[in-house]
C-alpha cells in the first residue's frame, strides 16, 4: 500500500499506453497513407523512417537516464506522426516515377532530386518548431520539445538516407 503501489500502478498503466498507442497510430497512418498511395507495401515503407526515429528518440531518453512519464510516453507518437511526412513525400514521388522509368535506382535518383530539399526543410522546420518549446519554464514541456525534435531529426535523416536505399532494392 502507499506510494510504491500507486507508482507501480501508474507505471503499469503507462506501459500499457506505450504498448497500445504507437501501434494504433502506426496502423492509422498506414490506413491513411494507403488511401493516398494505393499500395500497402509503399504505405508501410513510408512510415519505417519515422518508426526508426521514434525508437532512436526513446534510446536517447533512456540514455539520458530519464524515466517513463506521460511526456516521454507521447514523444514517440509525435515523432511517428510528424516524422512520417518525409517518407510519404518520397514514396509518393517514387511511385509517380514508375511511369517514367522501370529502373528503381533511377526512380530513387529522380524522386530525391524532386523532394530532397523539401524533405530537409521539412525536417529542419518541424524540429525547430518543437525546439521552440525550450523557451517555456515548464520542464516537462521542455523535455517534450527537445526529445521530439531529436526524434524528428533522426526520422528525417533516415528518410533521406535509409528510405531511398530500401526503395532502390524493392
PDB file of C-alpha atoms in Angstrom:
ATOM      1  CA  UNK A   1       0.000   0.000   0.000  1.00  0.00           C
ATOM      2  CA  UNK A   2       1.001   3.619  -0.209  1.00  0.00           C
ATOM      3  CA  UNK A   3       3.250   5.359  -2.699  1.00  0.00           C
ATOM      4  CA  UNK A   4       5.057   2.260  -4.035  1.00  0.00           C
ATOM      5  CA  UNK A   5       1.749   0.656  -5.034  1.00  0.00           C
ATOM      6  CA  UNK A   6       0.462   3.868  -6.616  1.00  0.00           C
ATOM      7  CA  UNK A   7       3.752   4.313  -8.502  1.00  0.00           C
ATOM      8  CA  UNK A   8       3.678   0.704  -9.714  1.00  0.00           C
ATOM      9  CA  UNK A   9       0.051   1.062 -10.808  1.00  0.00           C
ATOM     10  CA  UNK A  10       0.768   4.257 -12.735  1.00  0.00           C
ATOM     11  CA  UNK A  11       3.844   2.692 -14.327  1.00  0.00           C
ATOM     12  CA  UNK A  12       1.799  -0.344 -15.396  1.00  0.00           C
ATOM     13  CA  UNK A  13      -0.829   1.927 -16.915  1.00  0.00           C
ATOM     14  CA  UNK A  14       1.800   3.963 -18.782  1.00  0.00           C
ATOM     15  CA  UNK A  15       3.380   0.763 -20.075  1.00  0.00           C
ATOM     16  CA  UNK A  16       0.026  -0.343 -21.491  1.00  0.00           C
ATOM     17  CA  UNK A  17      -0.361   3.032 -23.185  1.00  0.00           C
ATOM     18  CA  UNK A  18       3.134   2.640 -24.606  1.00  0.00           C
ATOM     19  CA  UNK A  19       2.265  -0.800 -25.966  1.00  0.00           C
ATOM     20  CA  UNK A  20      -1.125   0.201 -27.392  1.00  0.00           C
ATOM     21  CA  UNK A  21      -0.898   3.797 -28.656  1.00  0.00           C
ATOM     22  CA  UNK A  22       2.115   3.672 -31.004  1.00  0.00           C
ATOM     23  CA  UNK A  23       0.922   0.536 -32.853  1.00  0.00           C
ATOM     24  CA  UNK A  24      -2.537   2.082 -33.118  1.00  0.00           C
ATOM     25  CA  UNK A  25      -1.049   5.300 -34.532  1.00  0.00           C
ATOM     26  CA  UNK A  26       1.068   3.290 -36.991  1.00  0.00           C
ATOM     27  CA  UNK A  27      -1.971   1.316 -38.143  1.00  0.00           C
ATOM     28  CA  UNK A  28      -3.995   4.500 -38.654  1.00  0.00           C
ATOM     29  CA  UNK A  29      -1.152   6.149 -40.573  1.00  0.00           C
ATOM     30  CA  UNK A  30      -0.759   3.128 -42.830  1.00  0.00           C
ATOM     31  CA  UNK A  31      -4.503   3.205 -43.477  1.00  0.00           C
ATOM     32  CA  UNK A  32      -4.428   6.928 -44.327  1.00  0.00           C
ATOM     33  CA  UNK A  33      -1.304   6.530 -46.470  1.00  0.00           C
ATOM     34  CA  UNK A  34      -2.875   3.555 -48.224  1.00  0.00           C
ATOM     35  CA  UNK A  35      -5.901   5.678 -49.111  1.00  0.00           C
ATOM     36  CA  UNK A  36      -3.490   8.221 -50.653  1.00  0.00           C
ATOM     37  CA  UNK A  37      -0.894   5.938 -52.252  1.00  0.00           C
ATOM     38  CA  UNK A  38      -2.970   2.852 -53.045  1.00  0.00           C
ATOM     39  CA  UNK A  39      -0.177   0.405 -52.224  1.00  0.00           C
ATOM     40  CA  UNK A  40       0.048  -1.206 -48.804  1.00  0.00           C
ATOM     41  CA  UNK A  41       3.758  -2.045 -49.094  1.00  0.00           C
ATOM     42  CA  UNK A  42       4.688   1.526 -50.051  1.00  0.00           C
ATOM     43  CA  UNK A  43       2.456   2.876 -47.285  1.00  0.00           C
ATOM     44  CA  UNK A  44       4.313   0.777 -44.724  1.00  0.00           C
ATOM     45  CA  UNK A  45       7.695   1.772 -46.195  1.00  0.00           C
ATOM     46  CA  UNK A  46       6.816   5.464 -45.800  1.00  0.00           C
ATOM     47  CA  UNK A  47       6.483   5.022 -42.038  1.00  0.00           C
ATOM     48  CA  UNK A  48       9.672   2.999 -41.478  1.00  0.00           C
ATOM     49  CA  UNK A  49      11.938   6.091 -41.010  1.00  0.00           C
ATOM     50  CA  UNK A  50       9.500   7.599 -38.514  1.00  0.00           C
ATOM     51  CA  UNK A  51       9.438   4.366 -36.520  1.00  0.00           C
ATOM     52  CA  UNK A  52      13.243   4.290 -36.520  1.00  0.00           C
ATOM     53  CA  UNK A  53      13.345   7.928 -35.400  1.00  0.00           C
ATOM     54  CA  UNK A  54      10.900   7.119 -32.621  1.00  0.00           C
ATOM     55  CA  UNK A  55      12.966   4.169 -31.407  1.00  0.00           C
ATOM     56  CA  UNK A  56      16.165   6.217 -31.530  1.00  0.00           C
ATOM     57  CA  UNK A  57      14.454   9.049 -29.617  1.00  0.00           C
ATOM     58  CA  UNK A  58      13.495   6.544 -26.942  1.00  0.00           C
ATOM     59  CA  UNK A  59      17.118   5.397 -26.890  1.00  0.00           C
ATOM     60  CA  UNK A  60      18.207   8.991 -26.234  1.00  0.00           C
ATOM     61  CA  UNK A  61      15.582   9.353 -23.494  1.00  0.00           C
ATOM     62  CA  UNK A  62      16.725   6.184 -21.754  1.00  0.00           C
ATOM     63  CA  UNK A  63      20.376   7.011 -22.417  1.00  0.00           C
ATOM     64  CA  UNK A  64      19.817  10.326 -20.622  1.00  0.00           C
ATOM     65  CA  UNK A  65      18.599   8.347 -17.613  1.00  0.00           C
ATOM     66  CA  UNK A  66      15.025   9.623 -17.766  1.00  0.00           C
ATOM     67  CA  UNK A  67      12.056   7.690 -16.501  1.00  0.00           C
ATOM     68  CA  UNK A  68       8.887   6.942 -18.412  1.00  0.00           C
ATOM     69  CA  UNK A  69       6.248   9.536 -17.663  1.00  0.00           C
ATOM     70  CA  UNK A  70       3.343  10.986 -19.603  1.00  0.00           C
ATOM     71  CA  UNK A  71       5.675  13.326 -21.519  1.00  0.00           C
ATOM     72  CA  UNK A  72       8.190  10.703 -22.590  1.00  0.00           C
ATOM     73  CA  UNK A  73       5.250   8.471 -23.454  1.00  0.00           C
ATOM     74  CA  UNK A  74       3.886  10.822 -26.113  1.00  0.00           C
ATOM     75  CA  UNK A  75       7.257  11.636 -27.720  1.00  0.00           C
ATOM     76  CA  UNK A  76       7.216   8.551 -29.994  1.00  0.00           C
ATOM     77  CA  UNK A  77       3.672   9.338 -31.092  1.00  0.00           C
ATOM     78  CA  UNK A  78       4.665  12.873 -32.118  1.00  0.00           C
ATOM     79  CA  UNK A  79       7.756  11.545 -33.879  1.00  0.00           C
ATOM     80  CA  UNK A  80       5.824   8.884 -35.776  1.00  0.00           C
ATOM     81  CA  UNK A  81       3.103  11.281 -36.907  1.00  0.00           C
ATOM     82  CA  UNK A  82       5.330  14.257 -37.752  1.00  0.00           C
ATOM     83  CA  UNK A  83       8.306  12.236 -38.950  1.00  0.00           C
ATOM     84  CA  UNK A  84       6.331  10.188 -41.442  1.00  0.00           C
ATOM     85  CA  UNK A  85       5.674  13.224 -43.669  1.00  0.00           C
ATOM     86  CA  UNK A  86       9.103  12.989 -45.318  1.00  0.00           C
ATOM     87  CA  UNK A  87       8.637   9.305 -46.020  1.00  0.00           C
ATOM     88  CA  UNK A  88       5.231   9.943 -47.553  1.00  0.00           C
ATOM     89  CA  UNK A  89       6.616  12.672 -49.819  1.00  0.00           C
ATOM     90  CA  UNK A  90       9.470  10.485 -51.004  1.00  0.00           C
ATOM     91  CA  UNK A  91       7.352   7.374 -51.550  1.00  0.00           C
ATOM     92  CA  UNK A  92       4.693   9.349 -53.429  1.00  0.00           C
ATOM     93  CA  UNK A  93       7.265  10.828 -55.799  1.00  0.00           C
ATOM     94  CA  UNK A  94       8.967   7.437 -56.144  1.00  0.00           C
ATOM     95  CA  UNK A  95       5.637   5.931 -57.155  1.00  0.00           C
ATOM     96  CA  UNK A  96       4.995   8.738 -59.665  1.00  0.00           C
ATOM     97  CA  UNK A  97       8.334   7.956 -61.316  1.00  0.00           C
ATOM     98  CA  UNK A  98       7.198   4.397 -62.076  1.00  0.00           C
ATOM     99  CA  UNK A  99       5.770   5.543 -65.404  1.00  0.00           C
ATOM    100  CA  UNK A 100       8.985   7.338 -66.373  1.00  0.00           C
ATOM    101  CA  UNK A 101      11.438   4.549 -65.580  1.00  0.00           C
ATOM    102  CA  UNK A 102      11.423   0.912 -64.578  1.00  0.00           C
ATOM    103  CA  UNK A 103      14.919   1.167 -63.054  1.00  0.00           C
ATOM    104  CA  UNK A 104      14.480   1.583 -59.281  1.00  0.00           C
ATOM    105  CA  UNK A 105      17.811   3.384 -58.879  1.00  0.00           C
ATOM    106  CA  UNK A 106      16.814   5.943 -61.496  1.00  0.00           C
ATOM    107  CA  UNK A 107      13.423   6.351 -59.818  1.00  0.00           C
ATOM    108  CA  UNK A 108      15.127   6.976 -56.465  1.00  0.00           C
ATOM    109  CA  UNK A 109      17.504   9.471 -58.043  1.00  0.00           C
ATOM    110  CA  UNK A 110      14.652  11.320 -59.710  1.00  0.00           C
ATOM    111  CA  UNK A 111      12.468  11.322 -56.593  1.00  0.00           C
ATOM    112  CA  UNK A 112      15.340  12.616 -54.441  1.00  0.00           C
ATOM    113  CA  UNK A 113      16.089  15.377 -56.925  1.00  0.00           C
ATOM    114  CA  UNK A 114      12.460  16.497 -56.676  1.00  0.00           C
ATOM    115  CA  UNK A 115      11.807  16.157 -52.944  1.00  0.00           C
ATOM    116  CA  UNK A 116      15.277  16.011 -51.358  1.00  0.00           C
ATOM    117  CA  UNK A 117      15.469  19.697 -50.459  1.00  0.00           C
ATOM    118  CA  UNK A 118      11.830  19.876 -49.301  1.00  0.00           C
ATOM    119  CA  UNK A 119      12.450  16.816 -47.087  1.00  0.00           C
ATOM    120  CA  UNK A 120      15.433  18.529 -45.464  1.00  0.00           C
ATOM    121  CA  UNK A 121      13.498  21.771 -44.982  1.00  0.00           C
ATOM    122  CA  UNK A 122      10.507  19.922 -43.540  1.00  0.00           C
ATOM    123  CA  UNK A 123      12.717  18.137 -41.024  1.00  0.00           C
ATOM    124  CA  UNK A 124      14.518  21.331 -40.010  1.00  0.00           C
ATOM    125  CA  UNK A 125      11.364  23.415 -39.668  1.00  0.00           C
ATOM    126  CA  UNK A 126       9.469  20.757 -37.705  1.00  0.00           C
ATOM    127  CA  UNK A 127      12.407  20.151 -35.361  1.00  0.00           C
ATOM    128  CA  UNK A 128      12.851  23.918 -34.914  1.00  0.00           C
ATOM    129  CA  UNK A 129       9.168  24.249 -34.062  1.00  0.00           C
ATOM    130  CA  UNK A 130       9.499  21.682 -31.308  1.00  0.00           C
ATOM    131  CA  UNK A 131      12.770  23.226 -30.128  1.00  0.00           C
ATOM    132  CA  UNK A 132      10.823  26.456 -29.602  1.00  0.00           C
ATOM    133  CA  UNK A 133       9.199  24.680 -26.665  1.00  0.00           C
ATOM    134  CA  UNK A 134      12.555  25.005 -24.867  1.00  0.00           C
ATOM    135  CA  UNK A 135      11.649  28.652 -24.221  1.00  0.00           C
ATOM    136  CA  UNK A 136       8.965  27.702 -21.713  1.00  0.00           C
ATOM    137  CA  UNK A 137       9.513  27.497 -17.982  1.00  0.00           C
ATOM    138  CA  UNK A 138       7.620  24.205 -17.703  1.00  0.00           C
ATOM    139  CA  UNK A 139      10.182  21.399 -17.515  1.00  0.00           C
ATOM    140  CA  UNK A 140       8.015  18.577 -18.962  1.00  0.00           C
ATOM    141  CA  UNK A 141       7.158  20.710 -21.995  1.00  0.00           C
ATOM    142  CA  UNK A 142      10.858  21.431 -22.477  1.00  0.00           C
ATOM    143  CA  UNK A 143      11.570  17.702 -22.438  1.00  0.00           C
ATOM    144  CA  UNK A 144       8.786  17.094 -24.917  1.00  0.00           C
ATOM    145  CA  UNK A 145      10.174  19.715 -27.287  1.00  0.00           C
ATOM    146  CA  UNK A 146      13.770  18.541 -27.019  1.00  0.00           C
ATOM    147  CA  UNK A 147      13.194  14.819 -27.388  1.00  0.00           C
ATOM    148  CA  UNK A 148      10.577  15.212 -30.123  1.00  0.00           C
ATOM    149  CA  UNK A 149      12.958  17.453 -32.103  1.00  0.00           C
ATOM    150  CA  UNK A 150      15.690  14.846 -31.700  1.00  0.00           C
ATOM    151  CA  UNK A 151      13.347  12.078 -32.873  1.00  0.00           C
ATOM    152  CA  UNK A 152      12.135  14.081 -35.869  1.00  0.00           C
ATOM    153  CA  UNK A 153      15.741  14.799 -36.824  1.00  0.00           C
ATOM    154  CA  UNK A 154      16.519  11.081 -36.645  1.00  0.00           C
ATOM    155  CA  UNK A 155      13.433  10.322 -38.750  1.00  0.00           C
ATOM    156  CA  UNK A 156      14.454  12.952 -41.307  1.00  0.00           C
ATOM    157  CA  UNK A 157      17.949  11.525 -41.608  1.00  0.00           C
ATOM    158  CA  UNK A 158      16.528   8.018 -42.008  1.00  0.00           C
ATOM    159  CA  UNK A 159      14.061   9.294 -44.618  1.00  0.00           C
ATOM    160  CA  UNK A 160      16.808  10.951 -46.604  1.00  0.00           C
ATOM    161  CA  UNK A 161      19.366   8.131 -46.459  1.00  0.00           C
ATOM    162  CA  UNK A 162      17.750   4.820 -45.487  1.00  0.00           C
ATOM    163  CA  UNK A 163      14.423   5.051 -47.266  1.00  0.00           C
ATOM    164  CA  UNK A 164      15.929   5.688 -50.730  1.00  0.00           C
ATOM    165  CA  UNK A 165      18.303   2.764 -50.190  1.00  0.00           C
ATOM    166  CA  UNK A 166      15.409   0.492 -49.200  1.00  0.00           C
ATOM    167  CA  UNK A 167      13.255   1.649 -52.095  1.00  0.00           C
ATOM    168  CA  UNK A 168      16.010   1.045 -54.630  1.00  0.00           C
ATOM    169  CA  UNK A 169      16.185  -2.586 -53.504  1.00  0.00           C
ATOM    170  CA  UNK A 170      12.435  -3.315 -53.633  1.00  0.00           C
TER     171      UNK A 170
END
